[in-house]
CSV table of C-alpha atoms in Angstrom, one decimal:
chain,number,residue,atom,x,y,z
A,1,MET,CA,-0.2,-0.2,0.0
A,2,ASP,CA,1.7,3.3,-1.1
A,3,ASP,CA,1.7,6.4,1.1
A,4,LEU,CA,-1.2,8.3,-0.8
A,5,GLN,CA,-3.5,5.3,-0.8
A,6,PHE,CA,-2.9,5.0,2.9
A,7,ARG,CA,-3.4,8.6,3.6
A,8,ARG,CA,-6.6,8.6,1.8
A,9,ALA,CA,-8.1,5.7,3.6
A,10,ILE,CA,-7.1,7.0,6.8
A,11,TYR,CA,-8.5,10.5,6.3
A,12,ALA,CA,-11.7,8.9,4.8
A,13,ASP,CA,-12.1,6.7,8.0
A,14,PRO,CA,-9.6,7.1,10.8
A,15,ASN,CA,-11.0,4.0,12.4
A,16,ASN,CA,-10.4,2.0,9.4
A,17,GLN,CA,-10.1,-1.7,10.4
A,18,ASP,CA,-8.8,-2.9,6.9
A,19,ALA,CA,-6.3,-5.8,7.1
A,20,GLU,CA,-4.1,-3.8,4.5
A,21,THR,CA,-4.1,-0.6,6.5
A,22,ILE,CA,-3.3,-2.0,9.8
A,23,ALA,CA,-0.5,-4.1,8.2
A,24,ALA,CA,0.9,-0.9,6.6
A,25,GLN,CA,0.9,0.9,10.0
A,26,GLN,CA,2.7,-2.0,11.6
A,27,GLN,CA,5.3,-1.9,9.0
A,28,ASP,CA,5.9,2.0,9.0
A,29,PRO,CA,6.2,3.7,12.0
A,30,SER,CA,5.6,7.1,10.3
A,31,LYS,CA,2.3,5.8,9.2
A,32,LYS,CA,1.4,4.8,12.5
A,33,GLN,CA,2.1,8.3,13.7
A,34,PHE,CA,0.0,9.6,11.0
A,35,ALA,CA,-3.0,7.5,11.8
A,36,LYS,CA,-2.6,8.5,15.4
A,37,GLU,CA,-2.8,12.0,14.5
A,38,ILE,CA,-5.9,11.9,12.5
A,39,SER,CA,-7.3,9.9,15.1
A,40,GLN,CA,-6.8,12.6,17.6
A,41,LEU,CA,-8.3,15.0,15.1
A,42,ASP,CA,-11.1,12.9,14.8
A,43,GLU,CA,-11.6,12.9,18.4
A,44,LYS,CA,-11.5,16.6,18.6
A,45,ILE,CA,-13.9,16.9,15.7
A,46,LYS,CA,-16.3,14.5,17.6
A,47,GLN,CA,-16.1,16.7,20.9
A,48,ALA,CA,-16.8,20.0,18.7
A,49,LEU,CA,-19.7,18.3,16.9
A,50,HIS,CA,-21.2,17.5,20.5
A,51,VAL,CA,-23.2,20.6,20.7
A,52,PRO,CA,-25.5,20.7,23.9
A,53,VAL,CA,-28.8,19.3,23.3
A,54,PRO,CA,-31.6,21.4,24.9
A,55,ASP,CA,-32.8,19.6,28.1
A,56,ASP,CA,-36.3,19.6,27.7
A,57,LEU,CA,-36.3,18.6,24.1
A,58,CYS,CA,-37.1,15.1,25.0
A,59,ASN,CA,-40.1,16.0,27.0
A,60,LYS,CA,-41.3,18.4,24.3
A,61,LEU,CA,-41.1,15.7,21.8
A,62,ILE,CA,-43.2,13.3,23.8
A,63,LEU,CA,-45.6,16.1,24.8
A,64,ARG,CA,-46.1,17.3,21.2
A,65,GLN,CA,-46.7,13.8,20.1
A,66,THR,CA,-49.3,13.1,23.0
A,67,LEU,CA,-51.2,16.2,22.0
A,68,ALA,CA,-51.4,15.4,18.3
A,69,ASN,CA,-52.3,11.8,19.2
A,70,HIS,CA,-54.9,13.2,21.3
A,71,GLN,CA,-56.5,15.2,18.6
A,72,VAL,CA,-56.2,12.3,16.4
A,73,HIS,CA,-58.1,10.2,18.7
A,74,LYS,CA,-60.9,12.6,19.4
A,75,ARG,CA,-61.3,13.2,15.7
A,76,LYS,CA,-61.5,9.5,15.4
A,77,THR,CA,-64.0,8.9,18.1
A,78,ARG,CA,-66.2,11.5,16.6
A,79,VAL,CA,-66.3,9.7,13.3
A,80,HIS,CA,-67.0,6.5,15.0
A,81,LEU,CA,-70.0,8.1,16.9
A,82,ALA,CA,-71.2,9.3,13.6
A,83,LEU,CA,-70.9,6.1,12.0
A,84,ALA,CA,-72.8,4.3,15.0
A,85,ALA,CA,-75.6,6.8,14.7
A,86,SER,CA,-76.0,6.3,11.0
A,87,VAL,CA,-76.2,2.5,11.4
A,88,ALA,CA,-78.7,3.0,14.1
A,89,ILE,CA,-80.8,5.3,12.2
A,90,VAL,CA,-80.6,3.0,9.1
A,91,GLY,CA,-81.4,-0.2,11.3
A,92,GLY,CA,-84.5,1.8,12.7
A,93,LEU,CA,-85.7,2.6,9.4
A,94,MET,CA,-85.1,-1.0,8.2
A,95,LEU,CA,-87.0,-2.6,11.2
A,96,ASN,CA,-89.9,0.0,10.8
A,97,PHE,CA,-90.1,-0.7,7.1
A,98,ILE,CA,-90.2,-4.6,7.6
A,99,GLN,CA,-92.6,-4.3,10.4
A,100,PHE,CA,-95.1,-2.0,9.1
A,101,SER,CA,-95.1,-2.7,5.6
A,102,SER,CA,-97.4,-5.4,4.3
A,103,ALA,CA,-96.2,-8.2,1.9
A,104,TYR,CA,-99.4,-7.8,0.1
A,105,THR,CA,-100.1,-5.2,-2.4
A,106,ASN,CA,-104.2,-5.6,-2.8
A,107,LEU,CA,-107.0,-6.4,-0.9
A,108,GLY,CA,-107.8,-9.6,-2.8
A,109,ASP,CA,-104.5,-11.2,-2.3
A,110,TYR,CA,-104.5,-10.6,1.5
A,111,ALA,CA,-108.1,-11.9,1.9
A,112,LEU,CA,-107.3,-15.0,0.0
A,113,ALA,CA,-104.2,-15.7,2.1
A,114,HIS,CA,-106.2,-14.9,5.3
A,115,VAL,CA,-109.0,-17.4,4.3
A,116,TYR,CA,-106.5,-20.1,3.5
A,117,HIS,CA,-104.8,-19.6,6.8
A,118,GLU,CA,-107.7,-20.2,8.9
A,119,GLN,CA,-109.4,-22.8,6.6
A,120,GLY,CA,-109.1,-25.6,9.2
A,121,SER,CA,-110.6,-23.6,12.1
A,122,PHE,CA,-114.1,-23.6,10.7
A,123,GLU,CA,-116.6,-26.4,10.0
A,124,ASN,CA,-119.4,-25.7,7.6
A,125,ASN,CA,-121.6,-27.6,9.7
A,126,ALA,CA,-120.6,-26.1,13.0
A,127,SER,CA,-123.4,-26.1,15.5
A,128,ASN,CA,-122.4,-22.6,17.3
A,129,GLN,CA,-124.4,-19.8,16.4
A,130,VAL,CA,-123.7,-16.1,16.8
A,131,THR,CA,-126.7,-13.8,17.2
A,132,LEU,CA,-127.5,-10.7,15.4
A,133,ALA,CA,-127.4,-8.6,18.6
A,134,SER,CA,-123.7,-9.8,19.2
A,135,LEU,CA,-122.8,-9.2,15.7
A,136,ASN,CA,-124.1,-5.5,15.7
A,137,LYS,CA,-122.2,-5.0,19.0
A,138,LYS,CA,-119.0,-5.8,17.3
A,139,MET,CA,-120.0,-3.8,14.1
A,140,ALA,CA,-120.6,-0.7,16.3
A,141,ALA,CA,-116.7,-0.5,16.1
A,142,PHE,CA,-117.1,0.2,12.5
A,143,ASP,CA,-120.0,2.5,12.9
A,144,GLY,CA,-122.2,0.1,11.1
A,145,SER,CA,-125.0,-2.5,11.7
A,146,PHE,CA,-126.9,-5.3,9.9
A,147,SER,CA,-130.8,-5.1,9.8
A,148,LYS,CA,-131.1,-8.8,9.7
A,149,ALA,CA,-129.1,-11.9,9.7
A,150,LEU,CA,-127.4,-12.7,6.4
A,151,GLY,CA,-127.4,-16.5,7.1
A,152,ASN,CA,-126.2,-19.0,9.5
A,153,LEU,CA,-123.2,-17.0,11.3
A,154,ILE,CA,-120.6,-19.4,12.7
A,155,SER,CA,-118.1,-17.0,14.0
A,156,ALA,CA,-117.8,-13.3,14.4
A,157,ASP,CA,-114.5,-11.9,15.6
A,158,TYR,CA,-112.1,-9.0,15.5
A,159,CYS,CA,-108.8,-10.0,13.7
A,160,ARG,CA,-105.9,-8.3,12.3
A,161,PHE,CA,-106.3,-7.7,8.6
A,162,ASP,CA,-102.9,-6.9,7.4
A,163,GLY,CA,-102.2,-4.9,10.5
A,164,MET,CA,-105.7,-3.4,10.7
A,165,LYS,CA,-108.2,-4.1,13.1
A,166,SER,CA,-111.3,-5.7,11.3
A,167,LEU,CA,-114.1,-7.8,11.6
A,168,HIS,CA,-114.1,-11.5,10.5
A,169,LEU,CA,-117.2,-13.2,9.9
A,170,VAL,CA,-117.9,-16.8,8.9
A,171,TYR,CA,-121.1,-18.0,7.5
A,172,GLN,CA,-122.5,-21.2,6.7
A,173,GLY,CA,-122.3,-21.8,2.9
A,174,LYS,CA,-123.6,-24.2,0.4
A,175,THR,CA,-120.3,-26.7,0.7
A,176,SER,CA,-117.7,-24.5,2.6
A,177,PRO,CA,-117.7,-21.6,4.9
A,178,VAL,CA,-118.3,-18.2,3.3
A,179,THR,CA,-116.0,-15.5,5.0
A,180,VAL,CA,-116.8,-11.9,5.2
A,181,PHE,CA,-114.2,-9.2,6.2
A,182,VAL,CA,-115.2,-5.8,7.4
A,183,VAL,CA,-111.9,-3.6,6.9
A,184,PRO,CA,-111.5,-0.1,7.4
A,185,LYS,CA,-110.3,1.8,4.4
A,186,ASN,CA,-106.4,2.1,3.9
A,187,ASP,CA,-104.1,3.4,1.4
A,188,GLN,CA,-101.8,0.5,1.7
A,189,LEU,CA,-103.7,-2.0,-0.1
A,190,ASN,CA,-105.1,-1.5,-3.4
A,191,PHE,CA,-108.9,-1.8,-3.8
A,192,ASP,CA,-109.8,-5.0,-5.9
A,193,SER,CA,-113.4,-5.7,-6.8
A,194,ASP,CA,-113.0,-9.1,-7.9
A,195,PHE,CA,-110.3,-11.6,-7.4
A,196,ASN,CA,-110.2,-15.4,-7.5
A,197,ASP,CA,-107.7,-18.4,-7.5
A,198,LYS,CA,-108.3,-22.1,-8.3
A,199,GLN,CA,-110.5,-22.7,-5.3
A,200,LEU,CA,-112.0,-19.5,-4.1
A,201,PHE,CA,-113.2,-16.3,-5.6
A,202,GLY,CA,-114.2,-13.1,-3.9
A,203,SER,CA,-115.4,-9.6,-4.4
A,204,SER,CA,-115.1,-6.4,-2.4
A,205,LEU,CA,-117.8,-3.8,-1.7
A,206,GLU,CA,-116.8,-0.2,-1.3
A,207,PHE,CA,-118.4,1.9,1.4
A,208,SER,CA,-117.6,5.3,2.7
A,209,HIS,CA,-115.5,4.2,5.7
A,210,SER,CA,-115.0,0.6,5.2
A,211,ASN,CA,-114.7,-2.3,2.7
A,212,ILE,CA,-116.7,-5.4,3.0
A,213,ILE,CA,-114.9,-8.3,1.3
A,214,VAL,CA,-116.8,-11.7,0.8
A,215,VAL,CA,-114.7,-14.8,-0.1
A,216,ALA,CA,-116.3,-18.3,-0.9
A,217,ASP,CA,-115.8,-21.3,-3.0
A,218,LYS,CA,-117.0,-21.4,-6.6
A,219,ASN,CA,-120.3,-23.0,-5.7
A,220,GLU,CA,-121.4,-19.8,-3.9
A,221,SER,CA,-123.3,-17.1,-5.8
A,222,LEU,CA,-121.4,-14.0,-5.0
A,223,ASP,CA,-123.6,-11.7,-6.5
A,224,GLN,CA,-126.5,-12.7,-4.2
A,225,TRP,CA,-124.3,-12.4,-1.1
A,226,GLN,CA,-123.1,-8.8,-2.2
A,227,GLN,CA,-126.9,-7.9,-2.9
A,228,SER,CA,-128.0,-9.1,0.6
A,229,ILE,CA,-125.0,-7.3,2.4
A,230,SER,CA,-125.7,-4.1,0.6
A,231,ASP,CA,-129.5,-4.4,1.4
A,232,THR,CA,-129.0,-5.2,5.0
A,233,VAL,CA,-126.0,-3.2,6.2
A,234,ASN,CA,-126.3,0.4,7.6
A,235,TRP,CA,-123.7,2.9,8.3
A,236,SER,CA,-124.4,5.3,11.1
A,237,ILE,CA,-122.1,7.9,9.6
B,1,MET,CA,-51.9,1.3,21.3
B,2,MET,CA,-49.7,1.4,24.5
B,3,THR,CA,-46.9,-0.6,23.0
B,4,LYS,CA,-46.8,2.0,20.2
B,5,GLN,CA,-46.4,4.9,22.8
B,6,VAL,CA,-43.7,2.8,24.5
B,7,ARG,CA,-41.8,2.3,21.4
B,8,TYR,CA,-42.1,6.1,20.4
B,9,GLU,CA,-40.9,7.1,23.9
B,10,ALA,CA,-37.9,4.8,23.9
B,11,LEU,CA,-37.0,6.0,20.2
B,12,VAL,CA,-37.3,9.8,21.5
B,13,LYS,CA,-35.2,9.0,24.4
B,14,ALA,CA,-32.5,7.1,22.6
B,15,LEU,CA,-32.0,9.2,19.6
B,16,HIS,CA,-33.4,12.8,20.1
B,17,GLY,CA,-29.7,13.9,21.1
B,18,ASP,CA,-28.1,12.7,18.0
B,19,LEU,CA,-30.9,13.8,15.9
B,20,TYR,CA,-30.8,17.3,17.4
B,21,ARG,CA,-26.9,17.5,17.0
B,22,TYR,CA,-27.4,16.2,13.3
B,23,ALA,CA,-30.1,18.8,12.5
B,24,TYR,CA,-28.0,21.6,14.2
B,25,TRP,CA,-25.0,20.8,11.6
B,26,LEU,CA,-27.5,20.8,8.9
B,27,CYS,CA,-28.8,24.3,9.6
B,28,HIS,CA,-26.6,25.7,12.2
B,29,GLU,CA,-29.2,27.3,14.3
B,30,LYS,CA,-30.6,26.0,17.6
B,31,GLN,CA,-34.3,27.1,17.0
B,32,VAL,CA,-34.5,25.8,13.6
B,33,ALA,CA,-32.8,22.4,14.6
B,34,GLU,CA,-35.3,21.9,17.4
B,35,ASP,CA,-38.2,22.5,15.1
B,36,LEU,CA,-36.7,20.1,12.5
B,37,VAL,CA,-36.4,17.5,15.0
B,38,GLN,CA,-39.9,18.1,16.5
B,39,GLU,CA,-41.4,17.7,13.0
B,40,THR,CA,-39.5,14.7,12.2
B,41,PHE,CA,-40.6,13.0,15.3
B,42,LEU,CA,-44.2,13.9,14.6
B,43,ARG,CA,-43.7,12.3,11.2
B,44,ALA,CA,-42.0,9.3,12.7
B,45,TRP,CA,-45.0,8.8,15.2
B,46,ARG,CA,-47.4,8.8,12.2
B,47,ALA,CA,-45.4,6.3,10.5
B,48,LEU,CA,-44.0,4.3,13.3
B,49,ASP,CA,-45.7,1.1,12.0
B,50,SER,CA,-43.7,1.1,9.1
B,51,LEU,CA,-40.4,0.9,11.0
B,52,LYS,CA,-39.9,-2.7,11.1
B,53,ASP,CA,-36.2,-3.0,12.0
B,54,GLU,CA,-35.1,-1.3,15.3
B,55,LYS,CA,-31.7,-1.2,14.3
B,56,ALA,CA,-32.5,0.7,11.3
B,57,ALA,CA,-34.3,3.5,13.4
B,58,LYS,CA,-31.6,6.1,13.5
B,59,SER,CA,-31.0,5.9,9.6
B,60,TRP,CA,-34.8,6.1,9.2
B,61,LEU,CA,-35.1,9.1,11.3
B,62,ILE,CA,-32.1,10.9,9.8
B,63,THR,CA,-33.9,10.2,6.3
B,64,ILE,CA,-37.1,11.8,7.4
B,65,LEU,CA,-35.1,14.7,8.9
B,66,ARG,CA,-33.2,15.3,5.6
B,67,ARG,CA,-36.5,15.3,3.9
B,68,GLU,CA,-38.0,17.7,6.5
B,69,ASN,CA,-35.0,20.0,6.1
B,70,ALA,CA,-35.3,20.0,2.2
B,71,ARG,CA,-39.2,21.0,2.7
B,72,ARG,CA,-38.2,23.8,4.7
B,73,PHE,CA,-36.3,25.2,1.8
B,74,GLU,CA,-39.0,24.7,-0.4
B,75,ARG,CA,-41.5,26.6,1.6
B,76,LYS,CA,-39.3,29.6,2.2
B,77,ARG,CA,-35.6,30.2,1.6
B,78,PHE,CA,-34.2,32.6,4.2
B,79,ASP,CA,-31.3,34.3,3.0
B,80,MET,CA,-28.6,33.7,5.5
B,81,SER,CA,-25.6,34.7,3.4
B,82,GLU,CA,-25.3,38.3,4.7
B,83,TYR,CA,-24.4,36.9,8.1
B,84,GLU,CA,-21.2,35.0,9.0
B,85,GLU,CA,-22.4,31.8,9.9
B,86,ALA,CA,-19.8,31.3,12.6
B,87,THR,CA,-20.9,34.1,14.5
B,88,ILE,CA,-24.4,32.8,14.9
B,89,THR,CA,-23.3,29.5,16.5
B,90,ASP,CA,-22.5,29.0,20.1
B,91,THR,CA,-21.7,32.2,21.8
B,92,GLN,CA,-21.7,30.8,25.3
B,93,SER,CA,-19.2,31.3,27.9
B,94,VAL,CA,-16.1,29.6,26.9
B,95,THR,CA,-13.5,28.9,29.6
B,96,THR,CA,-11.2,25.8,29.3
B,97,GLU,CA,-8.8,25.6,26.6
B,98,GLN,CA,-10.5,22.6,25.3
B,99,GLN,CA,-13.8,24.6,25.1
B,100,ILE,CA,-12.0,27.3,23.1
B,101,GLU,CA,-10.6,24.8,20.8
B,102,ASN,CA,-13.8,23.1,20.4
B,103,ARG,CA,-15.5,26.5,19.5
B,104,TRP,CA,-12.7,27.3,17.1
B,105,LEU,CA,-13.3,23.8,15.3
B,106,ARG,CA,-16.9,24.2,15.4
B,107,ASP,CA,-16.5,27.5,13.4
B,108,LYS,CA,-14.2,25.7,10.9
B,109,ILE,CA,-16.9,22.9,10.7
B,110,SER,CA,-19.6,25.1,9.7
B,111,GLN,CA,-17.6,26.8,7.3
B,112,LEU,CA,-17.1,23.6,5.4
B,113,PRO,CA,-19.3,23.1,2.3
B,114,PRO,CA,-22.4,21.1,3.3
B,115,GLU,CA,-21.7,18.4,0.9
B,116,TYR,CA,-18.2,17.7,2.7
B,117,SER,CA,-19.8,18.4,6.4
B,118,GLU,CA,-22.7,16.2,6.0
B,119,PRO,CA,-20.9,12.8,5.4
B,120,LEU,CA,-18.4,13.8,8.2
B,121,ILE,CA,-21.1,14.4,10.7
B,122,LEU,CA,-23.0,11.2,9.8
B,123,GLN,CA,-19.7,9.2,10.3
B,124,VAL,CA,-18.4,10.8,13.4
B,125,LEU,CA,-21.7,11.5,15.2
B,126,GLY,CA,-23.8,8.8,13.6
B,127,GLY,CA,-21.3,6.1,13.5
B,128,PHE,CA,-22.3,5.1,10.2
B,129,SER,CA,-20.2,3.2,7.7
B,130,GLY,CA,-19.3,4.4,4.2
B,131,GLU,CA,-21.9,2.3,2.6
B,132,ASP,CA,-24.6,3.3,5.1
B,133,ILE,CA,-23.9,7.1,4.4
B,134,ALA,CA,-23.8,6.5,0.6
B,135,ALA,CA,-27.4,4.9,1.0
B,136,MET,CA,-28.6,7.8,3.0
B,137,LEU,CA,-27.3,10.6,0.9
B,138,ASP,CA,-27.9,8.6,-2.4
B,139,LEU,CA,-24.3,8.9,-3.5
B,140,ASN,CA,-21.9,6.2,-4.4
B,141,LYS,CA,-19.7,4.9,-2.0
B,142,ASN,CA,-16.3,6.2,-3.5
B,143,THR,CA,-17.9,9.6,-3.5
B,144,VAL,CA,-18.6,9.6,0.0
B,145,MET,CA,-15.0,8.4,0.8
B,146,THR,CA,-13.7,11.2,-1.3
B,147,ARG,CA,-15.7,13.8,0.5
B,148,LEU,CA,-14.7,12.3,3.9
B,149,PHE,CA,-11.1,12.5,2.7
B,150,ARG,CA,-11.5,16.1,1.7
B,151,ALA,CA,-13.4,17.2,4.8
B,152,ARG,CA,-10.8,16.0,7.1
B,153,ASN,CA,-8.0,17.3,5.0
B,154,GLN,CA,-9.4,20.7,5.0
B,155,LEU,CA,-10.0,20.7,8.9
B,156,LYS,CA,-6.4,19.5,9.2
B,157,GLU,CA,-4.8,22.1,7.0
B,158,ALA,CA,-6.8,24.8,8.8
B,159,LEU,CA,-5.7,23.4,11.9
B,160,GLU,CA,-2.1,23.5,10.9
B,161,ALA,CA,-2.4,27.0,9.4
B,162,GLU,CA,-3.6,28.4,12.8
B,163,PRO,CA,-0.9,29.7,15.0
B,164,VAL,CA,-0.3,27.7,18.0
B,165,LYS,CA,-1.3,30.5,20.3
B,166,ARG,CA,-4.5,32.2,19.5
B,167,GLY,CA,-6.0,35.4,20.9
B,168,LYS,CA,-5.2,38.9,21.1
B,169,TYR,CA,-1.9,40.1,22.4
B,170,ASN,CA,-1.9,43.6,23.9
B,171,GLY,CA,0.8,45.7,24.9
């Protein structure tokens, strides 16, 4: 290793631990002396570079980070709160929608479904009779009454007709019971004057505050039922 | 959350001194250096998860600090050339001879062109190898070694040119 190379290596890194530079130092005392000088210079540089660090810098750094973190945290919780509120509102709306919206869009479909659902509960030849007086008592809730019995009334009860309080009447029919619904008017279900499926058919009569729906099997004459209902029902308003 | 906080505090305690000194030698001003270190650590906190290897923390922080320093010049370039930078540096009471010599050497270091002083500071203060410095400064290793050589050479020449006795002689 020549002198220039050695000097360059030492100048560039006084703590150079290359085998070559160490060997060169051991062979030549003047090189060793030079390396020592530069090492001393480096020590001085190191001391000079060690400017005093402000005492409170460390604490300031931690404080600043804690404050910044706190702000981020606050912003985050606000976002979380807003998210939670939105989810709650959407959830509430959905629940409302599911619970209070009807699965059926018109009177006919619902009436048929209702009749099928309760088909097993009524016997055409059942012996129990509901009197005209007790029927009219119930009809009072709809501000109406019947002037005479339409036929053999097997059952008269309030029931839920797509969530609305309504009167469910079951009459004895020719082969199977005839169902009559008295339903308050409502915008949710479309009025359907005539409807039918394979077994049953029905028709609706529109009055000022209520609809009366008749559902029977195909042996019955719906016109006749409609006629007698129109003739006997009286509305007090 | 807690572990991140602990990591951060450990990082601050271990490295704020080195980082402050490095910043000081980059900008030669105490207040600016302090601001730079604060910005650097704030950025480091936000990106702490990306620091996988704790051994690389120092060079990682120095890289952030250099970027911050560059950004400072993008924002606004203060014209410092009217002042002798040497006169802005430490003017605290100097008593012992060692301290006088330190001060004189500091002046000389701050007069070095930044491309020479920066590798020198990284080597002496940071304890980085030639390869590390080359990676940090985006230079090749030979360039770094040459600059280190020139930096020390200039300091040594300045030191030798100085009379053995400094100061004023009156009377």
